Amino acid sequence: MNEVTAFETVQKALKPIRYEHTVRVTEEATRLVGIYGGNLEKIRLAAILHDYAKHRPIIEMRRKVQTCDKLPNAMLDYGDEILHSFVGAVFIEEELFITDETILSCIRSHTTGKVSMSLEEKIVFLADYIEPGRTFRQAEEVRKISDENLDLACLTALGNTIQYLSNKQLPIYPDTFAAYNDFVLR
Ligand code: GDP
Ligand code: FE
Ligand code: FE
Ligand code: FE
């Protein structure tokens, strides 16, 4: 799929505010590739498509988890916010016929992170966290770090997310801890 088609596809699937976020994530990811390298074409396509499933009915995403062997049912116990990344990757494969694992894995891990993140996965994860529309203090802090140290920026974003979720007494998906520990121990 080329970028023009990908942008058209998500423009139809997303509300305007979410589409504008997507455009900014793609620009931010491009900036990060300028600093850290990575496959620009794949990273941009993953960024364009990363929130493809964001507005799907929760019931449809939950049903997909229950019926799809690739999606562990355990993910249903960690809040509905995480579903669009994992289920989104499956929808993108099934509906848009994208099979490239580099692209799909960036989409899958963009919300929670995961252990052993690739350069491409780190860039999409971070771009989503620091795009200019994210105006909370922690995003500003991570944005500064992102100019110099990709891994430290990911670690800081993951630590912030864990703090945020635990302050609200929300469940935290194990992949988020795995990603955090992975960056700490590096
Ligand atoms: P967005 O889709 O562009 O809004 O950004 P994300 O894909 O990063 O999703 C952000 C939402 O997922 C926020 O509400 C986060 O607090 C939430 N989130 C991220 N990681 C976890 C997790 O491990 N557990 C839970 N329950 N929520 C999470
Ligand atoms: Fe998302
Ligand atoms: Fe399942
Ligand atoms: Fe996003």
mmCIF file of C-alpha atoms in Angstrom, residues 16-26 50-51 127-129 131 134:
data_model
loop_
_atom_site.group_PDB
_atom_site.id
_atom_site.type_symbol
_atom_site.label_atom_id
_atom_site.label_comp_id
_atom_site.label_asym_id
_atom_site.label_seq_id
_atom_site.Cartn_x
_atom_site.Cartn_y
_atom_site.Cartn_z
ATOM 1 C CA PRO A 16 -10.777 14.529 12.137
ATOM 2 C CA ILE A 17 -8.989 15.082 15.478
ATOM 3 C CA ARG A 18 -7.575 11.560 15.408
ATOM 4 C CA TYR A 19 -6.593 11.926 11.758
ATOM 5 C CA GLU A 20 -4.692 15.133 12.560
ATOM 6 C CA HIS A 21 -2.922 13.263 15.396
ATOM 7 C CA THR A 22 -1.978 10.583 12.853
ATOM 8 C CA VAL A 23 -0.456 13.159 10.507
ATOM 9 C CA ARG A 24 1.592 14.612 13.383
ATOM 10 C CA VAL A 25 2.755 11.147 14.507
ATOM 11 C CA THR A 26 3.924 10.482 10.938
ATOM 12 C CA HIS A 50 -1.140 2.995 13.882
ATOM 13 C CA ASP A 51 -4.572 4.105 15.169
ATOM 14 C CA ALA A 127 6.362 9.444 17.990
ATOM 15 C CA ASP A 128 2.876 8.610 19.285
ATOM 16 C CA TYR A 129 3.875 9.782 22.771
ATOM 17 C CA GLU A 131 3.808 14.344 18.749
ATOM 18 C CA ARG A 134 0.614 15.944 23.387
#
